[in-house]
Each structure stands twice: as structure tokens, then as C-alpha cells.
mmCIF file of C-alpha atoms in Angstrom:
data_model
loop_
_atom_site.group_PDB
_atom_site.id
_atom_site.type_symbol
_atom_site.label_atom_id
_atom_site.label_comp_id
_atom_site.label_asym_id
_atom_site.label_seq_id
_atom_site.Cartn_x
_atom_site.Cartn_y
_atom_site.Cartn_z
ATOM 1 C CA UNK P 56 -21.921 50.985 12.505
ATOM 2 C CA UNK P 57 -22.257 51.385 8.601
ATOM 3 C CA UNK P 58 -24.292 49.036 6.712
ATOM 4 C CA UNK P 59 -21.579 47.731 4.865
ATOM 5 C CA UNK P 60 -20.020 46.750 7.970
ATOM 6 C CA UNK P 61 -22.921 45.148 9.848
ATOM 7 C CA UNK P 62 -22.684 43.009 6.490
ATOM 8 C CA UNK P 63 -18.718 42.417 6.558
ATOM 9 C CA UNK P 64 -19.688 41.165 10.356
ATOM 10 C CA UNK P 65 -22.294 39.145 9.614
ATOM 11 C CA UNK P 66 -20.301 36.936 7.168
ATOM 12 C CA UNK P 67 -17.170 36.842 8.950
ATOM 13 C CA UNK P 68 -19.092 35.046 11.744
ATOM 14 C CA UNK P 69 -20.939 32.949 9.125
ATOM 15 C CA UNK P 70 -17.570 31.610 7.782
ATOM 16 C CA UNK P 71 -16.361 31.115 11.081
ATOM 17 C CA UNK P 72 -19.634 29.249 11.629
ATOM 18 C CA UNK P 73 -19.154 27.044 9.048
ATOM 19 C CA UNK P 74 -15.066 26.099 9.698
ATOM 20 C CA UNK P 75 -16.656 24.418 13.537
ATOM 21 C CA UNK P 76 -19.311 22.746 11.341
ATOM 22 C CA UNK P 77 -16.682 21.431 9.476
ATOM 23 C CA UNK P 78 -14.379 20.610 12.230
ATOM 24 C CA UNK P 79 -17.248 18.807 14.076
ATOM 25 C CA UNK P 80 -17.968 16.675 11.229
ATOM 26 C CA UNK P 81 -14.225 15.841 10.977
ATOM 27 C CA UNK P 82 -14.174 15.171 14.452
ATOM 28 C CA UNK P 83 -16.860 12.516 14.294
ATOM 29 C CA UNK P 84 -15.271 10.512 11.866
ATOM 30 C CA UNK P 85 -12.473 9.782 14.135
ATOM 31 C CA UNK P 86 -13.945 6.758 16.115
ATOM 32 C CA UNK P 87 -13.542 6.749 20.183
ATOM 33 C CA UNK P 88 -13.657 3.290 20.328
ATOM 34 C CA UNK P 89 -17.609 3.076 19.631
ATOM 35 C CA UNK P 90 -18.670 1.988 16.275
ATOM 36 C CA UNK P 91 -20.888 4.827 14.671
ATOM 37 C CA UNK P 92 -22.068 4.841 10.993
ATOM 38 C CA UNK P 93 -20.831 8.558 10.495
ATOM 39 C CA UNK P 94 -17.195 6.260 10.617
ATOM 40 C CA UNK P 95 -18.112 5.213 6.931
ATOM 41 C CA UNK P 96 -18.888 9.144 5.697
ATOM 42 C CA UNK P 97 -17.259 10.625 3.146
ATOM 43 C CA UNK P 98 -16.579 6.948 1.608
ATOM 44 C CA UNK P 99 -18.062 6.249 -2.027
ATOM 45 C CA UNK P 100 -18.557 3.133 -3.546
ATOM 46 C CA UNK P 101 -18.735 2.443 -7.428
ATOM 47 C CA UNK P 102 -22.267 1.953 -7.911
ATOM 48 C CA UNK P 103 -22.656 1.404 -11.619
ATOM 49 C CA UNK P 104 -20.230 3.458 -12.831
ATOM 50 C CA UNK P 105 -20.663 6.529 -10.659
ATOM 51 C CA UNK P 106 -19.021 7.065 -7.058
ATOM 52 C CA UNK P 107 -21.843 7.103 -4.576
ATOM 53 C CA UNK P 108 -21.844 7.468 -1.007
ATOM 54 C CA UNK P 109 -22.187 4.131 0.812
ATOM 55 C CA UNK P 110 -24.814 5.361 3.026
ATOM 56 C CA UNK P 111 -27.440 5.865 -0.090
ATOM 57 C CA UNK P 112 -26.660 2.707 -1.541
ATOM 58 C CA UNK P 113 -27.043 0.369 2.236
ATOM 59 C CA UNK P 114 -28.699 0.519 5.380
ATOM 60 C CA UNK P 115 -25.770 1.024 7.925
ATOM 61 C CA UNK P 116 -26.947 -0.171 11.602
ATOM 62 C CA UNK P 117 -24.965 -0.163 14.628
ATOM 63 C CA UNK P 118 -25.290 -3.663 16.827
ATOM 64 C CA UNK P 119 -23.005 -2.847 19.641
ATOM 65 C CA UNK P 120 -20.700 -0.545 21.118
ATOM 66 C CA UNK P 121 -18.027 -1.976 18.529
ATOM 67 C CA UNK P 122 -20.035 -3.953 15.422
ATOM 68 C CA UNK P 123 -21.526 -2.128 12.746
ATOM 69 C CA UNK P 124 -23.288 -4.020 10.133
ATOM 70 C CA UNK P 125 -23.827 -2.940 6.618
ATOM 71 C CA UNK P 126 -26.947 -4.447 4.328
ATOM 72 C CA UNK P 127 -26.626 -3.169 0.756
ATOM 73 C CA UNK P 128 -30.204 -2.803 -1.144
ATOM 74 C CA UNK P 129 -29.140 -4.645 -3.967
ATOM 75 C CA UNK P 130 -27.153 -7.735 -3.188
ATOM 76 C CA UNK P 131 -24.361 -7.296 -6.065
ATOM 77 C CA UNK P 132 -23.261 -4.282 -4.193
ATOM 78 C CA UNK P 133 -21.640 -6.341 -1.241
ATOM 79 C CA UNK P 134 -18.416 -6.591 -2.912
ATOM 80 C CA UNK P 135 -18.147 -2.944 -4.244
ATOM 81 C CA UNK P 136 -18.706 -1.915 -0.833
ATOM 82 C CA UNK P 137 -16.334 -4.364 0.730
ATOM 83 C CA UNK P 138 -13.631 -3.385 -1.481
ATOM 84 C CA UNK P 139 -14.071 0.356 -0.597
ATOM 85 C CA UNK P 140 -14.151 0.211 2.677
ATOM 86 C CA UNK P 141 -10.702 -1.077 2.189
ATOM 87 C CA UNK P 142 -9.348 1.275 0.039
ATOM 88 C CA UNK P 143 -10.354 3.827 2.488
ATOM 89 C CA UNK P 144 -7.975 2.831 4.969
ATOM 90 C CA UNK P 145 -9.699 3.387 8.000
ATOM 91 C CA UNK P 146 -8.153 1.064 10.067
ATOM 92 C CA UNK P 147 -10.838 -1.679 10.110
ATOM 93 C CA UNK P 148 -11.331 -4.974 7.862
ATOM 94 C CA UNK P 149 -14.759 -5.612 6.322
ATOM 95 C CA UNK P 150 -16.464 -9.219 7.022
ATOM 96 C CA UNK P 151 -18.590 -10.296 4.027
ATOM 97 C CA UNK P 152 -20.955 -13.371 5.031
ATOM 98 C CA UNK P 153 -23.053 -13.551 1.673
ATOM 99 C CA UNK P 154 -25.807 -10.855 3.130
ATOM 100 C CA UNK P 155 -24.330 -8.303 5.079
ATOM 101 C CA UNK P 156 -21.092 -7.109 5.863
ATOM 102 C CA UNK P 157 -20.245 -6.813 9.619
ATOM 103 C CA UNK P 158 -17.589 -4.298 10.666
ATOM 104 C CA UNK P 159 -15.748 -5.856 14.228
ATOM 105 C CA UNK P 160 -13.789 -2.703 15.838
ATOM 106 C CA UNK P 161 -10.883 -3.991 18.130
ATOM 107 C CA UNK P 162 -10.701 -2.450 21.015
ATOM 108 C CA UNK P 163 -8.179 0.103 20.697
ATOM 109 C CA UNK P 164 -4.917 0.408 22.812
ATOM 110 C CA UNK P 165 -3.353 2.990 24.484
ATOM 111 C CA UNK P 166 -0.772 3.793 21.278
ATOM 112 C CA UNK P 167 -3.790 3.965 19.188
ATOM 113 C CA UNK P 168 -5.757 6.163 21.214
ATOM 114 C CA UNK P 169 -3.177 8.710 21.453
ATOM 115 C CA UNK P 170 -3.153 8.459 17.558
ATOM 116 C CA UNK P 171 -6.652 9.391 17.423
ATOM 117 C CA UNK P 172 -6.235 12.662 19.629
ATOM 118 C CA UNK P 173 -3.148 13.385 17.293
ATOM 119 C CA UNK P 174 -5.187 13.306 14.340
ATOM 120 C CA UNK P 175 -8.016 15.118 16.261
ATOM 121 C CA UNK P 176 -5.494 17.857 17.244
ATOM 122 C CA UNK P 177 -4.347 18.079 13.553
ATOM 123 C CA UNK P 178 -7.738 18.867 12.604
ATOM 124 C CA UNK P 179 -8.237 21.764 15.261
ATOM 125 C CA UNK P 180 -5.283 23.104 14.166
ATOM 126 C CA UNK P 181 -6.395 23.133 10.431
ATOM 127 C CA UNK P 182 -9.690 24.840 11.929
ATOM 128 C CA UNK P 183 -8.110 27.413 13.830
ATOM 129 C CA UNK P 184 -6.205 28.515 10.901
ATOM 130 C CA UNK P 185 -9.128 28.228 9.057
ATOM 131 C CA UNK P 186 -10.575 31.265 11.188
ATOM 132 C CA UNK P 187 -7.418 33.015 11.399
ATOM 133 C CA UNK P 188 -7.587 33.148 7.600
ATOM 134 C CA UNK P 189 -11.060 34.387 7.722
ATOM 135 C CA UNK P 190 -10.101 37.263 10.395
ATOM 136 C CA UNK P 191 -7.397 38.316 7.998
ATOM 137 C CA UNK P 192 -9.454 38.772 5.084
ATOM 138 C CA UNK P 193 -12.398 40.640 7.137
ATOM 139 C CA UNK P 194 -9.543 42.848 8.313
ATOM 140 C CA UNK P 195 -8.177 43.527 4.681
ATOM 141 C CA UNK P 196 -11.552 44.496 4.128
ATOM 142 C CA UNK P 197 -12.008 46.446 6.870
ATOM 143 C CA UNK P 198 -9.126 48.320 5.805
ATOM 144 C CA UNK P 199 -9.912 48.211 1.887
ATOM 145 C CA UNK P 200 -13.072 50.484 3.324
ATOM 146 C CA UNK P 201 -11.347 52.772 5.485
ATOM 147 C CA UNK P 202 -9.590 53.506 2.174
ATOM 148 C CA UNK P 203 -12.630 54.435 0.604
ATOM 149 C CA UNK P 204 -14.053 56.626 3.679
ATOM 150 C CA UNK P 205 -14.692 54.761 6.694
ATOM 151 C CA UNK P 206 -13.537 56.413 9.420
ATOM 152 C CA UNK P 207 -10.573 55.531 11.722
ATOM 153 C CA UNK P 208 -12.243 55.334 14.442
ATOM 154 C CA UNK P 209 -14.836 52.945 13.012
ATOM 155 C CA UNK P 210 -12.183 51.216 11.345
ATOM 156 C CA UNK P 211 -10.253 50.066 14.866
ATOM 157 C CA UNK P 212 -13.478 49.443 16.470
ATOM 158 C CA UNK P 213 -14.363 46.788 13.836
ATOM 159 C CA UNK P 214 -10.869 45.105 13.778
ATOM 160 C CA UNK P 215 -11.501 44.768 17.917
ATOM 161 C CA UNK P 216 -14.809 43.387 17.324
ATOM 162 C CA UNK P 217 -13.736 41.095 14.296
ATOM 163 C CA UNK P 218 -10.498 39.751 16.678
ATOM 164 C CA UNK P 219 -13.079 38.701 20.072
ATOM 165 C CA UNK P 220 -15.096 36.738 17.086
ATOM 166 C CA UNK P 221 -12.007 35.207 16.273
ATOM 167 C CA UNK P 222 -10.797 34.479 20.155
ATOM 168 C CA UNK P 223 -14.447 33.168 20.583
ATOM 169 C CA UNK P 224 -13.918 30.900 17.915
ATOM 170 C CA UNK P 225 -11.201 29.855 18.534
ATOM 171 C CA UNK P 226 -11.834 28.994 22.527
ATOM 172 C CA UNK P 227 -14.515 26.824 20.449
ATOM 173 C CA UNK P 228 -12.359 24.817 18.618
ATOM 174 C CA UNK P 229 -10.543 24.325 22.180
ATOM 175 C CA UNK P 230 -13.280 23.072 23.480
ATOM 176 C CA UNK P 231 -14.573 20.601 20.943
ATOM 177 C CA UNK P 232 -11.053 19.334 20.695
ATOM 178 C CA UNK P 233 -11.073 19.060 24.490
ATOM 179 C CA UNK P 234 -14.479 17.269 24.555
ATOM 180 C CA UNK P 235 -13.159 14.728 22.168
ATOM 181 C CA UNK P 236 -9.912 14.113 23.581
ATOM 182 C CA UNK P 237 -11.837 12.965 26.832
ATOM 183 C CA UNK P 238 -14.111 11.116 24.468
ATOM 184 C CA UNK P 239 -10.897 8.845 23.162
ATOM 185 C CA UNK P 240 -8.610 8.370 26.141
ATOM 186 C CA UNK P 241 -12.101 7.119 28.092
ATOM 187 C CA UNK P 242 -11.456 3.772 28.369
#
């Protein structure tokens, strides 16, 4: 196997590395009916003029299974953060008591929890095309060199490799989405 196709290998899997990483963050976000601070990532806060994440400008703590409390370094920031958290539209209502805000999660129903694996499946999907965009471009490539003098034979080879990498992937994101679909409907 050439050099420059060792390389081409390497990053394909890298890319496809990264769009699991991704899809496991997503995945966390969507709450199984535990309260976990990684529920509040990705929301920023306006923390004197500039939008800040509201885990570098609080100490988020988890009580319980289902209360989260959030206590903001500087006291002025309890509204800010309040008021985010709505505008985020996660699903749950802030409770401001002067010091901290607590976060209550209702327990969820049965509707709701198939919403959750909806939205969970939505996001495997947008990983698994994700990959399949990735195997098409290492496969333009891998034809871009057989234009310039790769042979053939090296040339199928590497599209057979470059499509298991892509069935291992995605049998990945299969499994992460199956692992969290177990995670939700657990009651």
C-alpha cells in the first residue's frame, strides 16, 4: 500500500472518529430521565456582553437522580442564567430562590420517552450520513489517484477496505443508538 494511501486511510478513519465523538456528545444531551449537567452544554449565557458557556460562569451539581442545582460565581448572574436556560428550550423550567437555581426534572412519560429515542434516532441518522459522506470523498480520492497512476488493483482494494471502515462505523452508531434507546425507555 502506497504512502499516499496509508495517509488517505488514516484520515478517513480519523473523520469517522470524530462524527461518533460527535454523535456521543449529542447523545448525552438528550436526558434519560436522570438529571446530568452535560443537559445544560452547548447553552451560553450573556455574561457581560459576551456569550459564555454556563458551565464557566457556575458550579453545576447534580442532587438527585432528577434535581440539578446551579450556583453562579457572581450573584448578578442568576437571572442571565435563568433566562437562558429558557430560551434554550429544553423542556425544563428554571427555579430561582435568591442563591441558586434548582432545575426539578418531571418524571417523563411514556409519549415523552419515545420523543427522546426519536430525537436520538435523528441524530444517528445525521451521523451515519456523516460517514457515508466521508466514504464518498475517500473514494473520489481514491479514484482522483488511480487517475494519476495508482494501480487498479490497488485502487479496488482500497475502496473494499475504505467501505468495512464505513460498515464498522456504522454498526457503531447502531450500537450507541441502541445503548441509549435502552437507556430512555428504562423506566
Amino acid at each position: 500500500m502506497s504512502v499516499e494511501v496509508e495517509l488517505l486511510m488514516k484520515d478517513t478513519e480519523e473523520l469517522m472518529r470524530k462524527s461518533i465523538s460527535h454523535l456521543e456528545s449529542e447523545l448525552a444531551k438528550v436526558r434519560a430521565g436522570k438529571a446530568t449537567p452535560q443537559m445544560l452544554d452547548g447553552i451560553h449565557v450573556d455574561y457581560y456582553g459576551n456569550p459564555t458557556l454556563i458551565s464557566q460562569v457556575a458550579n453545576i451539581s447534580v442532587v438527585d437522580a432528577r434535581t440539578l442545582t446551579i450556583q453562579p460565581w457572581e450573584k448578578n448572574m442568576l437571572q442571565p442564567i435563568e433566562r437562558s436556560i429558557l430560551q434554550a428550550n429544553i423542556g425544563i423550567t428554571p427555579q430561582n430562590d435568591g442563591s441558586i437555581i434548582r432545575i426539578f426534572l418531571p418524571p417523563m412519560t411514556e409519549e415523552r420517552r419515545k420523543e427522546l429515542v426519536k430525537r436520538s434516532n435523528n441524530e444517528g441518522e445525521h451521523a451515519k450520513v456523516a460517514v457515508r459522506n466521508i466514504r464518498r470523498d475517500a473514494i473520489e480520492k481514491v479514484k482522483k489517484a488511480q487517475k494519476d497512476g495508482l494501480s487498479e488493483d490497488a485502487a479496488k482494494d482500497t475502496e473494499a477496505d475504505i467501505q468495512e471502515m464505513t460498515d464498522r462505523f456504522i454498526a457503531l452508531v447502531e450500537k450507541h443508538l441502541a445503548a441509549k434507546e435502552k437507556e430512555i425507555m428504562h423506566v
